[in-house]
Coordinates of C-alpha atoms and ligand atoms in Angstrom, one line a residue:
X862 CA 0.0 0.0 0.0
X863 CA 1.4 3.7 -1.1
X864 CA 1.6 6.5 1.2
X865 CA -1.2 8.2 -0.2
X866 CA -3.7 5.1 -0.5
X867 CA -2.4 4.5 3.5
X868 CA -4.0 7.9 4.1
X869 CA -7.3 8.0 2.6
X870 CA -10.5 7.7 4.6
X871 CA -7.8 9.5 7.5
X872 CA -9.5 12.3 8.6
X873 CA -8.1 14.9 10.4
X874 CA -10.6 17.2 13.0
X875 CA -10.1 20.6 13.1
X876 CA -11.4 23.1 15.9
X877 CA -10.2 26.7 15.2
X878 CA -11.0 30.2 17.0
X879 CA -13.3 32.1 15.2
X880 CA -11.3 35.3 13.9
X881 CA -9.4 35.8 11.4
X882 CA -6.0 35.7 12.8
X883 CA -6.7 32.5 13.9
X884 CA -9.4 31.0 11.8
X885 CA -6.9 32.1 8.6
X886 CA -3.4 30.1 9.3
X887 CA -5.9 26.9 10.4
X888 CA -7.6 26.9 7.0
X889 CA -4.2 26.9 5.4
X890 CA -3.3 24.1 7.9
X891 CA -6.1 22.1 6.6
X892 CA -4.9 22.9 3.2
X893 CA -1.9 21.4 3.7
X894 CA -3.4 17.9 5.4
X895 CA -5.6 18.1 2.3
X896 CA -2.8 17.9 -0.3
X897 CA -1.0 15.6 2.0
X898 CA -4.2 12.8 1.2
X899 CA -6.0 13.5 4.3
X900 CA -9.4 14.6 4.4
X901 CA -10.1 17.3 6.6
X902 CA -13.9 18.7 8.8
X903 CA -13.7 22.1 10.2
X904 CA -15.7 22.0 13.4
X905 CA -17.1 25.8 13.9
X906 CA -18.7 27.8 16.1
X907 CA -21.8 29.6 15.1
X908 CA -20.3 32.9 16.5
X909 CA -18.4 34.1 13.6
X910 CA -19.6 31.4 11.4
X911 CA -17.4 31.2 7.9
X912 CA -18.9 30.7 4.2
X913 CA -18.0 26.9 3.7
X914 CA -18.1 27.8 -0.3
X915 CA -15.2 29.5 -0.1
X916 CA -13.6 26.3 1.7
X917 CA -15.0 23.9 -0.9
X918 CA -12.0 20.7 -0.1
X919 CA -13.0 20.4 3.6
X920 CA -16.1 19.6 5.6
X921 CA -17.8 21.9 8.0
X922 CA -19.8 21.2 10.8
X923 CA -21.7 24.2 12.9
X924 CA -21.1 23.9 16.9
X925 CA -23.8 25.9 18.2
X926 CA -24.0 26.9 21.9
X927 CA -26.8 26.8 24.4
X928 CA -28.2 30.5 25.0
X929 CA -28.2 30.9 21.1
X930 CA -31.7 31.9 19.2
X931 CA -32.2 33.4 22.7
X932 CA -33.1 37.8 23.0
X933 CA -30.0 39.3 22.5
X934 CA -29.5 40.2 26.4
X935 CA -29.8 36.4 27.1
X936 CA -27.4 35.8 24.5
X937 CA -23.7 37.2 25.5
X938 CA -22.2 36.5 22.4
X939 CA -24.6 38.4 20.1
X940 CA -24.4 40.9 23.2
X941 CA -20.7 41.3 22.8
X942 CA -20.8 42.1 19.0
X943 CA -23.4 44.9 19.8
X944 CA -21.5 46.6 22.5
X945 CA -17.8 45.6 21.4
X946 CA -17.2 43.8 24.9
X947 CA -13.6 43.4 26.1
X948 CA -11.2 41.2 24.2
X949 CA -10.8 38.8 27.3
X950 CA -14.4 38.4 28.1
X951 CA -14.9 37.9 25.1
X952 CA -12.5 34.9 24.8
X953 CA -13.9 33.5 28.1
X954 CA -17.5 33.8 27.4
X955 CA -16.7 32.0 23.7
X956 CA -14.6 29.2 26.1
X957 CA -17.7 28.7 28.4
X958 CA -20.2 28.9 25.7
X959 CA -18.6 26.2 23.2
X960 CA -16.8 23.4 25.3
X961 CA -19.9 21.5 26.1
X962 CA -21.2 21.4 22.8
X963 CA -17.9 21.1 21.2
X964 CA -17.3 17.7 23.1
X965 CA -20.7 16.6 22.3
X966 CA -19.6 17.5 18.5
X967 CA -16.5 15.6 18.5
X968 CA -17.4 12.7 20.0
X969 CA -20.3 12.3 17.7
X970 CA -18.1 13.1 14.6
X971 CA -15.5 10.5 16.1
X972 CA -18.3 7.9 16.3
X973 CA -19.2 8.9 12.4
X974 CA -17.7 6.3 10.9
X975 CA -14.2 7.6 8.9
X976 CA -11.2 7.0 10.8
X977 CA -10.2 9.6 12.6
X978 CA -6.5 10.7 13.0
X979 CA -6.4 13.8 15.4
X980 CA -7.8 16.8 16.4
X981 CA -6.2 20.1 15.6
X982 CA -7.3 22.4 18.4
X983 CA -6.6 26.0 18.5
X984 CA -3.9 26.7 21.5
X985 CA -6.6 29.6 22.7
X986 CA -8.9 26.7 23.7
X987 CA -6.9 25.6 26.2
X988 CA -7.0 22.2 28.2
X989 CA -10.7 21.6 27.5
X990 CA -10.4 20.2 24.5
X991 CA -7.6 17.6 25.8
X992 CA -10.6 16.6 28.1
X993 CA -13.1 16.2 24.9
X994 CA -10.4 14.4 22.9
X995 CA -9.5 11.8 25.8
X996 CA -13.0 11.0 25.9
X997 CA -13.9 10.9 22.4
X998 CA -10.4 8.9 22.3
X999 CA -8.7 10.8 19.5
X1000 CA -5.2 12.2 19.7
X1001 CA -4.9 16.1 20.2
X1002 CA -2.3 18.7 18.4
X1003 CA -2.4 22.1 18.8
X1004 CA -1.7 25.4 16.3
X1005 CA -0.3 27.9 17.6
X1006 CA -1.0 30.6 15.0
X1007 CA 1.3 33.3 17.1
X1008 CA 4.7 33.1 17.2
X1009 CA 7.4 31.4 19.6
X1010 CA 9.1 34.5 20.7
X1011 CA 5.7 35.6 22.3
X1012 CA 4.8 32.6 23.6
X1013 CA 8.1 32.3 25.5
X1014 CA 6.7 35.5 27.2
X1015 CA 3.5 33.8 27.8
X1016 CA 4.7 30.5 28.9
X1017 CA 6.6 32.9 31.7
X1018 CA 3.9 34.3 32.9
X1019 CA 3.7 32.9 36.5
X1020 CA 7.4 33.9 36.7
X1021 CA 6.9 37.4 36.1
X1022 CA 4.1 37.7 38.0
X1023 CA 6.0 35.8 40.9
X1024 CA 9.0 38.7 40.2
X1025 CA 6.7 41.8 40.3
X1026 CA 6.5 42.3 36.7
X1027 CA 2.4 42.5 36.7
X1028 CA 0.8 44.3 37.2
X1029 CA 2.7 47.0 35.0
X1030 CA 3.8 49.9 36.6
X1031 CA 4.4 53.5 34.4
X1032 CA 7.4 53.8 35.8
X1033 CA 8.8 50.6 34.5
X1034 CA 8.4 50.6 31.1
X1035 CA 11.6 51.2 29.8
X1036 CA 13.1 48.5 32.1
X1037 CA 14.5 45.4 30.4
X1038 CA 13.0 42.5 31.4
X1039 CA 16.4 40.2 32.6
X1040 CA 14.3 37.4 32.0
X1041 CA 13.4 37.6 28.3
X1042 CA 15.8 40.0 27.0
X1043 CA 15.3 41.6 24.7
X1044 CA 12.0 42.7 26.1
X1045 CA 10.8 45.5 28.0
X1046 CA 8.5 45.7 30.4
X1047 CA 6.2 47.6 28.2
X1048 CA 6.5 44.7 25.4
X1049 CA 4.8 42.5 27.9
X1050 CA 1.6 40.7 26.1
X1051 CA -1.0 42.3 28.1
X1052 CA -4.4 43.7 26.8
X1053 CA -6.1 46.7 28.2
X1054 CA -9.2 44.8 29.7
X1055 CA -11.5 44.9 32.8
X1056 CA -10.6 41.6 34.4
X1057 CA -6.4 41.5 34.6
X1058 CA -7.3 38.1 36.3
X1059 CA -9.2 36.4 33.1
X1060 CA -6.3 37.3 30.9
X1061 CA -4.0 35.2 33.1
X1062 CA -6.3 32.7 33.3
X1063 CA -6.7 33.0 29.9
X1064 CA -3.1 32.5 29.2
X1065 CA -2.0 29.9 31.4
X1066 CA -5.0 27.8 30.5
X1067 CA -3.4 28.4 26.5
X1068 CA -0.3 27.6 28.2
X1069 CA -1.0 23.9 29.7
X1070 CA -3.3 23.2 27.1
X1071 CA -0.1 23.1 24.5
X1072 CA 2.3 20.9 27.1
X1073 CA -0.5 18.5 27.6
X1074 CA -1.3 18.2 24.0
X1075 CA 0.5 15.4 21.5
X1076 CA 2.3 18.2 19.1
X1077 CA 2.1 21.8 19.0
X1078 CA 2.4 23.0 14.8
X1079 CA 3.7 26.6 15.2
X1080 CA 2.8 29.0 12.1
X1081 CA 6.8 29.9 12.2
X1082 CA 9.8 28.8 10.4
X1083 CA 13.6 28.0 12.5
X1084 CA 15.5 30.1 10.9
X1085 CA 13.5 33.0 12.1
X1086 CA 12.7 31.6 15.7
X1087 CA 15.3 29.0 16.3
X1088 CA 16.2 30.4 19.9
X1089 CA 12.5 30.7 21.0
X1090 CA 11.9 27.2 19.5
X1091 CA 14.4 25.7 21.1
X1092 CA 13.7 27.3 24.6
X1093 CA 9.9 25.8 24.6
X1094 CA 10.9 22.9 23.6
X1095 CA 12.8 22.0 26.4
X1096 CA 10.4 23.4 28.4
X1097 CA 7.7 21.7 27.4
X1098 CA 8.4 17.9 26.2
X1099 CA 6.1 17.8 23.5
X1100 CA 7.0 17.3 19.7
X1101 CA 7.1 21.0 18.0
X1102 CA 6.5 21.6 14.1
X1103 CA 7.5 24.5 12.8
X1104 CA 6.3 24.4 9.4
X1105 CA 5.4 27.9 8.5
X1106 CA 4.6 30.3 6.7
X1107 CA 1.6 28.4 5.9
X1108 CA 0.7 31.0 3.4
X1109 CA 4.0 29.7 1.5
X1110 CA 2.7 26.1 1.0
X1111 CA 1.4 27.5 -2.0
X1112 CA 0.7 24.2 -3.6
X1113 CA -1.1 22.7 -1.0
X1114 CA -3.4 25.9 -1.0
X1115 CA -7.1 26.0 -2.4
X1116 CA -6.4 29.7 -4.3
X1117 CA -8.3 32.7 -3.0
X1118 CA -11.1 34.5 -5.7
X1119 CA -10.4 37.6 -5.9
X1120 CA -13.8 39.9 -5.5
X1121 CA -14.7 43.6 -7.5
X1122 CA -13.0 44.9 -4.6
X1123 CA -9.5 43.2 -4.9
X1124 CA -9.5 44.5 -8.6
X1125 CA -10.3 47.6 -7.7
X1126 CA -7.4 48.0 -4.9
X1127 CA -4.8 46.5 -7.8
X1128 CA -5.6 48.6 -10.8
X1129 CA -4.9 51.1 -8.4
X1130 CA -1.7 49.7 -7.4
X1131 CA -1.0 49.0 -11.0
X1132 CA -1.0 52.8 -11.1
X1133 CA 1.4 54.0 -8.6
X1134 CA 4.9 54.0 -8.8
X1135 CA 6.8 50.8 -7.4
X1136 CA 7.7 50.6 -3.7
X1137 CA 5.9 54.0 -3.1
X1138 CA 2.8 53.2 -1.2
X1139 CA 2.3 52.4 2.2
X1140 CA -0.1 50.0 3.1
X1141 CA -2.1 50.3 6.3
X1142 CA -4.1 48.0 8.3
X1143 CA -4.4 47.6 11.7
X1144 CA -5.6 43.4 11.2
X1145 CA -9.2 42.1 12.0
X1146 CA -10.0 43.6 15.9
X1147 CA -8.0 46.6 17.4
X1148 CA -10.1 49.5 17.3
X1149 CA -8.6 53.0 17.6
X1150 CA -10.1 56.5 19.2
X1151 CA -11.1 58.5 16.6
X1152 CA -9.2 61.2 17.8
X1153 CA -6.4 58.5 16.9
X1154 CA -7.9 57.7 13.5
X1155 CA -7.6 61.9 12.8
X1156 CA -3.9 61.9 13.4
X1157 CA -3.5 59.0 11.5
X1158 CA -4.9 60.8 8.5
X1159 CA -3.8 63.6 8.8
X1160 CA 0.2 62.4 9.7
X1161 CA -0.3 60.4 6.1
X1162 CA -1.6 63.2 4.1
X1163 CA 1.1 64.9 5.2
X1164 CA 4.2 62.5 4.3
X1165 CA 2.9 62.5 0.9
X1166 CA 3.6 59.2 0.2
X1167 CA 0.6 57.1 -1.5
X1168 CA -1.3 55.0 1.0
X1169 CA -4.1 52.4 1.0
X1170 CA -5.8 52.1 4.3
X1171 CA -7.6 49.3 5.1
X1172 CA -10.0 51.1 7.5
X1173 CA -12.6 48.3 9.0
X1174 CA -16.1 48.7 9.6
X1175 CA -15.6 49.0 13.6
X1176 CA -12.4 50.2 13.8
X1177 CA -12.7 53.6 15.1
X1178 CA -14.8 53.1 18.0
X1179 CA -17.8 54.9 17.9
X1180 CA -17.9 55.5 14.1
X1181 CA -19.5 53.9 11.6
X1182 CA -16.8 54.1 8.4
X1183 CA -14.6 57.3 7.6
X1184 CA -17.6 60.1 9.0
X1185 CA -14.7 61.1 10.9
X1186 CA -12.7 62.7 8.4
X1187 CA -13.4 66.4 7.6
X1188 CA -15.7 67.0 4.7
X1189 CA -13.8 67.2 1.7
X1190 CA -10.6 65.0 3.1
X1191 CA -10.7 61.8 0.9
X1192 CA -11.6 64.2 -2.6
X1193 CA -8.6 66.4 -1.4
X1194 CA -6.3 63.5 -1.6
X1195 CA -7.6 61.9 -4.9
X1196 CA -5.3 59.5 -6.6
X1197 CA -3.2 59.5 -3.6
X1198 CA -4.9 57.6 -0.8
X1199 CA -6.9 54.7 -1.0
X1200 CA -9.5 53.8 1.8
X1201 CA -10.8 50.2 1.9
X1202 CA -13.2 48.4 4.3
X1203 CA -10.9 45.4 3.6
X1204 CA -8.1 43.8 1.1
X1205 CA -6.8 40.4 -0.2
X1206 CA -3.5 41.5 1.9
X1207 CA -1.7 38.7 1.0
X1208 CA -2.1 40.1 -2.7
X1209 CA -1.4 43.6 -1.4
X1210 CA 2.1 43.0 0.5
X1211 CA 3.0 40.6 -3.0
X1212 CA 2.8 43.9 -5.1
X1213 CA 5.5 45.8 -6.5
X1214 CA 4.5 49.1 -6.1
X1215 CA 4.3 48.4 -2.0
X1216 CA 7.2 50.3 0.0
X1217 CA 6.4 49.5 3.5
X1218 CA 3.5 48.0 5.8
X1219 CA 2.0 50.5 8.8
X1220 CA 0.6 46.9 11.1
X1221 CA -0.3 46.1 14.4
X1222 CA 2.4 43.6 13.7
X1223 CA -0.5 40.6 14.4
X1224 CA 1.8 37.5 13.8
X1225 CA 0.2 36.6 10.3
X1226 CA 0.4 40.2 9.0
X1227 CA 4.1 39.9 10.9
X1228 CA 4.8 37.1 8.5
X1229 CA 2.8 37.9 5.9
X1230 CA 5.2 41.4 5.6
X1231 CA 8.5 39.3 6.1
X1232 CA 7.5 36.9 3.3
X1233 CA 7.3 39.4 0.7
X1234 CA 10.0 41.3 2.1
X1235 CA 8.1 44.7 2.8
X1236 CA 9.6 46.7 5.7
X1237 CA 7.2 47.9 8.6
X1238 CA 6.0 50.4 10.7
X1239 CA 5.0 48.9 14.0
X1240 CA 2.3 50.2 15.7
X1241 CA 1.3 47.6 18.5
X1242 CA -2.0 47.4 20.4
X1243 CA -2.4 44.6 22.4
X1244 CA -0.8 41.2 23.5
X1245 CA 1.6 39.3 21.6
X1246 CA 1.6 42.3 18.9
X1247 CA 4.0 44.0 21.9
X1248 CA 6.8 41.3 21.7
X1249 CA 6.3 40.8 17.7
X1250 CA 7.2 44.5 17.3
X1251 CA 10.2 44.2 19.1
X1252 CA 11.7 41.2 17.1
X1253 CA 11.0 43.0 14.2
X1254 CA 12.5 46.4 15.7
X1255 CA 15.5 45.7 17.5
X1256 CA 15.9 42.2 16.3
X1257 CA 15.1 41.6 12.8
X1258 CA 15.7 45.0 12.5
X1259 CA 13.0 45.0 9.6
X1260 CA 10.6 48.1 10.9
X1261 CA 10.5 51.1 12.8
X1262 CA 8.4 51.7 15.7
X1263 CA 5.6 54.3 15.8
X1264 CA 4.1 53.7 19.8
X1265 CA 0.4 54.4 19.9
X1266 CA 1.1 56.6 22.4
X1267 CA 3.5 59.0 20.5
X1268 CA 1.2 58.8 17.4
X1269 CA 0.4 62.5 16.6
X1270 CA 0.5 63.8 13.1
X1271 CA 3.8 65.0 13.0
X1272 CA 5.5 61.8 14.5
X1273 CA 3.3 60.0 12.1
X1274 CA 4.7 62.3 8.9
X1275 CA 8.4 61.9 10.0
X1276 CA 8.1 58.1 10.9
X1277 CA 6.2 57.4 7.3
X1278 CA 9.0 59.4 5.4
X1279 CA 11.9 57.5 7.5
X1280 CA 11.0 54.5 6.6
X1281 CA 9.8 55.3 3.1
X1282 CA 12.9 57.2 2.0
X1283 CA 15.9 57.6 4.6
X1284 CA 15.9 53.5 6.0
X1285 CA 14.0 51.9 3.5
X1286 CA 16.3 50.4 1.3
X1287 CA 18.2 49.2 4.4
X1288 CA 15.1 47.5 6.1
X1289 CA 14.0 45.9 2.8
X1290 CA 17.1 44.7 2.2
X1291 CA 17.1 42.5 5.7
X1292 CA 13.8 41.8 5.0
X1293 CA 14.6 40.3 1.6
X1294 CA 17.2 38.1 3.2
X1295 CA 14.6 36.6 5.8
X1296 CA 11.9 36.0 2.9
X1297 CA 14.9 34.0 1.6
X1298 CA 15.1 32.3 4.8
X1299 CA 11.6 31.5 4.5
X1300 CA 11.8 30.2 1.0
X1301 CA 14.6 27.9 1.8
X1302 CA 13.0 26.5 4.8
X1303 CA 10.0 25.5 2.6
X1304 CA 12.2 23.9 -0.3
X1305 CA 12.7 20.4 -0.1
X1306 CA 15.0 19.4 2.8
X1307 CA 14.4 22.4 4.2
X1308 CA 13.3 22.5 8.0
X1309 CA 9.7 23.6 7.4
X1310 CA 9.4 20.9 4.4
X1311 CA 11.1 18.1 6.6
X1312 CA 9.0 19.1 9.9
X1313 CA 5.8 18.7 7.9
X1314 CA 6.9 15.3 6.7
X1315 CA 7.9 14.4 10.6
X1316 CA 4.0 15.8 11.6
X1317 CA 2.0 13.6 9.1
X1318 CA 4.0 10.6 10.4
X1319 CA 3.4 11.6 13.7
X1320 CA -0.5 11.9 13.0
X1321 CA -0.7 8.4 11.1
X1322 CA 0.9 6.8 14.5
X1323 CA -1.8 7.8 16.4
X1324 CA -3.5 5.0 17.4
X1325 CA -7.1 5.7 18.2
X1326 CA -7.4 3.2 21.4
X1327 CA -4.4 4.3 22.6
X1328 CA -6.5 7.9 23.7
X1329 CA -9.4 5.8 24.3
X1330 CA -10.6 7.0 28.5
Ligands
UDP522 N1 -6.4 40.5 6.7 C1 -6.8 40.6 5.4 N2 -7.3 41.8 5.0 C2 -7.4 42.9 5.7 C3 -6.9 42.8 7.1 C4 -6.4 41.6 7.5 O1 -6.7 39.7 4.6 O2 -7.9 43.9 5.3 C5 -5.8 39.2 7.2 C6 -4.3 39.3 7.2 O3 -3.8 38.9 6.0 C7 -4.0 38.3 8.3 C8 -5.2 38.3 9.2 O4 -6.3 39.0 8.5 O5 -3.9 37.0 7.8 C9 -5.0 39.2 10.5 O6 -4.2 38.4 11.3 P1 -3.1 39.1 12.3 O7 -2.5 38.0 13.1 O8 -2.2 39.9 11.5 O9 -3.9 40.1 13.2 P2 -5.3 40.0 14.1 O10 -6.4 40.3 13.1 O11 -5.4 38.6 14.6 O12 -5.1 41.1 15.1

């Protein structure tokens, strides 16, 4: 029997977290089981449900939770998207609403018939689903869809909180923290949020969830995150895979349509000159004051560079779209801004006439940017977005910072101009070599390539009874 032949009717489960920056790098896991002969059901929850005719390889199965159908004041998930409820109760309430059904879920799709291999668990779901997969008696791995460095800083959590580290005091913020140099105290991954205690609950729950698990498959590559890499792993015991940038595995990828939209945004990239426009986007849920969102506007009018701005329903709190912006603003600056609700930004970053990336540094835009060699300019909101930003600033040395808190227009004008004109070439230059890195790590024999081929071995010797309760 062939390799392939070996694998058919092996399914693998899948359980992501529904937003993009999560829900995105696990469909483009399941892409790559998929081309590696395994079949693949997406088990999703109703909150953030996603169009399973864009996704038309894999499976998808709808977990819905109890309260749902309910008023929307007996239903805190609809609740939360009305009154854009706090990141971590947000997480917890999707954790409390979804584990009971998504055991029932698994162990029914278990029972279903096709072997099944694994499940592939978000990390953010923590140890509940190692609970659901002993009992359904399937194997668990985990994705992490951030990257190692940051989870170094989350797996030391109890340590810094033991040391005094948190909560975060002003007048620390420029300390280094001894522990995980080359961090700060203010690179910590902490979110602004109403309950400091969820978020470490939150975290350590991610935490022991991934060294209880079978595998963790990390969205990174080694040559970019050896040292972090290494560090977990002796930490934690478990097999790692590091078999990013998924995005890469081109191959193994269903391709993306591209809507009226996406033309729209290229024809008028096809226009400008290359490596002239900036491309902004803050990723799929900070949200910015709109005092903020002036600045903003105002800093890039004023660098006169061409920008596309990927400005998101939601994102400046309070406002609708761009009602914001003086009357006359966007006809003022014609030809030379773009404003967009939302891009295909892996097609954005790949084209020539884009000079640098204004993120949030998220870890897929983080990678994204890297892969196509586009320098950045950091501007960090919340939680592992921190410690990304300074990989990328003081260790990469492939962006320039712009803190949130220093963001008037000015700053904004200088910062843009910086890194469009004076320490461009220099940052893009870096960056090209670590898109090389990436490249070569995907080739054959590469490590990405060769830990992918060690992770579907290690999911065909699951044996099923051997998880059995
Ligand atoms: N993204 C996109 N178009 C947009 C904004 C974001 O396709 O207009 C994608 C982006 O390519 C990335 C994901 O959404 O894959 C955002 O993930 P990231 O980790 O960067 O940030 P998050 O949204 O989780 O904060």
């Amino acid at each position: 029997m062939n390799e392939m032949e070996e694998r058919r009717g092996r399914k693998i489960i899948m359980f992501p977290l529904p937003f993009p920056g999560h829900f995105n790098p696990m469909i483009e896991l399941a892409g790559i089981f998929h081309h590696r002969g395994f079949s693949v059901t997406i088990l999703h929850t109703s909150y953030n449900s996603p169009d399973p005719s864009r996704h038309p390889h894999f499976t998808f199965r709808t977990i819905h939770h109890n309260n749902e159908g309910e008023e929307e004041d007996q239903d805190p998930l609809s609740r939360s998207k009305a009154s854009g409820m706090d990141l971590m109760a947000l997480i917890r309430q999707l954790k409390q609403s979804y584990t009971e059904p998504f055991r029932q879920s698994l162990a029914a799709e278990v029972s279903g018939g096709e072997t099944v291999c694994c499940l592939v668990s978000d990390a953010i779901w923590g140890r509940s689903t190692k609970v659901a997969a002993e009992e359904a008696g399937v194997g668990r791995v985990v994705l992490r869809t951030g990257g190692a460095a940051s989870f170094c800083a989350f797996a030391a959590f109890p340590l810094l909180r033991d040391k005094g580290y948190f909560p975060i005091q002003d007048s620390r913020l420029d300390d280094l923290v001894i522990e995980l140099p080359p961090l700060k105290v203010k690179d910590l991954p902490v979110i602004e949020t109403n309950d400091p205690e969820e978020l470490y609950r939150i975290i350590n729950d991610m935490v022991d969830g991934a060294k209880s698990s079978s595998g963790v498959i990390w969205n990174t590559f080694e040559d970019l995150e050896r040292f972090q890499l290494m560090d977990l792993s002796d930490n934690f015991q478990v097999p790692f895979f590091p078999i990013g940038p998924f995005h890469k595995h081109s191959e193994d990828l269903p391709s993306t349509k591209n809507n009226k939209e996406d033309y729209a945004i290229t024809s008028w990239l096809d226009k400008q000159d290359p490596k002239s426009v900036v491309y902004v986007s803050f990723g799929s849920l900070a949200a910015i004051e709109e005092k903020e969102f002036l600045q903003i506007a105002w800093g890039l009018r004023n660098s006169e560079q061409p920008f596309l701005w990927v400005v998101r329903p939601g994102l400046v709190r309070g406002n609708e779209w761009l009602e914001a912006l003086p009357s006359g603003f966007v006809e003022n600056i014609g030809h030379m801004g773009k404003f967009v609700k939302w891009a295909n930004q892996l097609n954005v970053l790949a084209h020539p006439a884009v000079g640098a990336f204004w993120t949030h540094c998220g870890w897929n835009s983080t990678l994204e940017s890297i892969c196509e060699g586009v320098p950045m300019i950091c501007t960090p909101c919340f939680t592992d977005q921190l410690v990304n930003t300074r990989y990328i600033v003081d260790v990469w040395q492939v962006g320039i910072m712009l803190e949130r808190s220093k963001m008037d227009k000015n700053e904004i004008e200088q910062v843009v101009r910086s890194a469009m004109i004076d320490k461009g070439d220099a940052m893009r230059e870096r960056c090209m070599a670590l898109k090389e890195r990436a490249d070569i790590c995907l080739r054959k024999d590469g490590s990405s390539s060769n830990n992918l081929d060690k992770l579907v071995t290690h999911v065909l010797s699951f044996d099923s009874n051997a998880f059995a309760s």
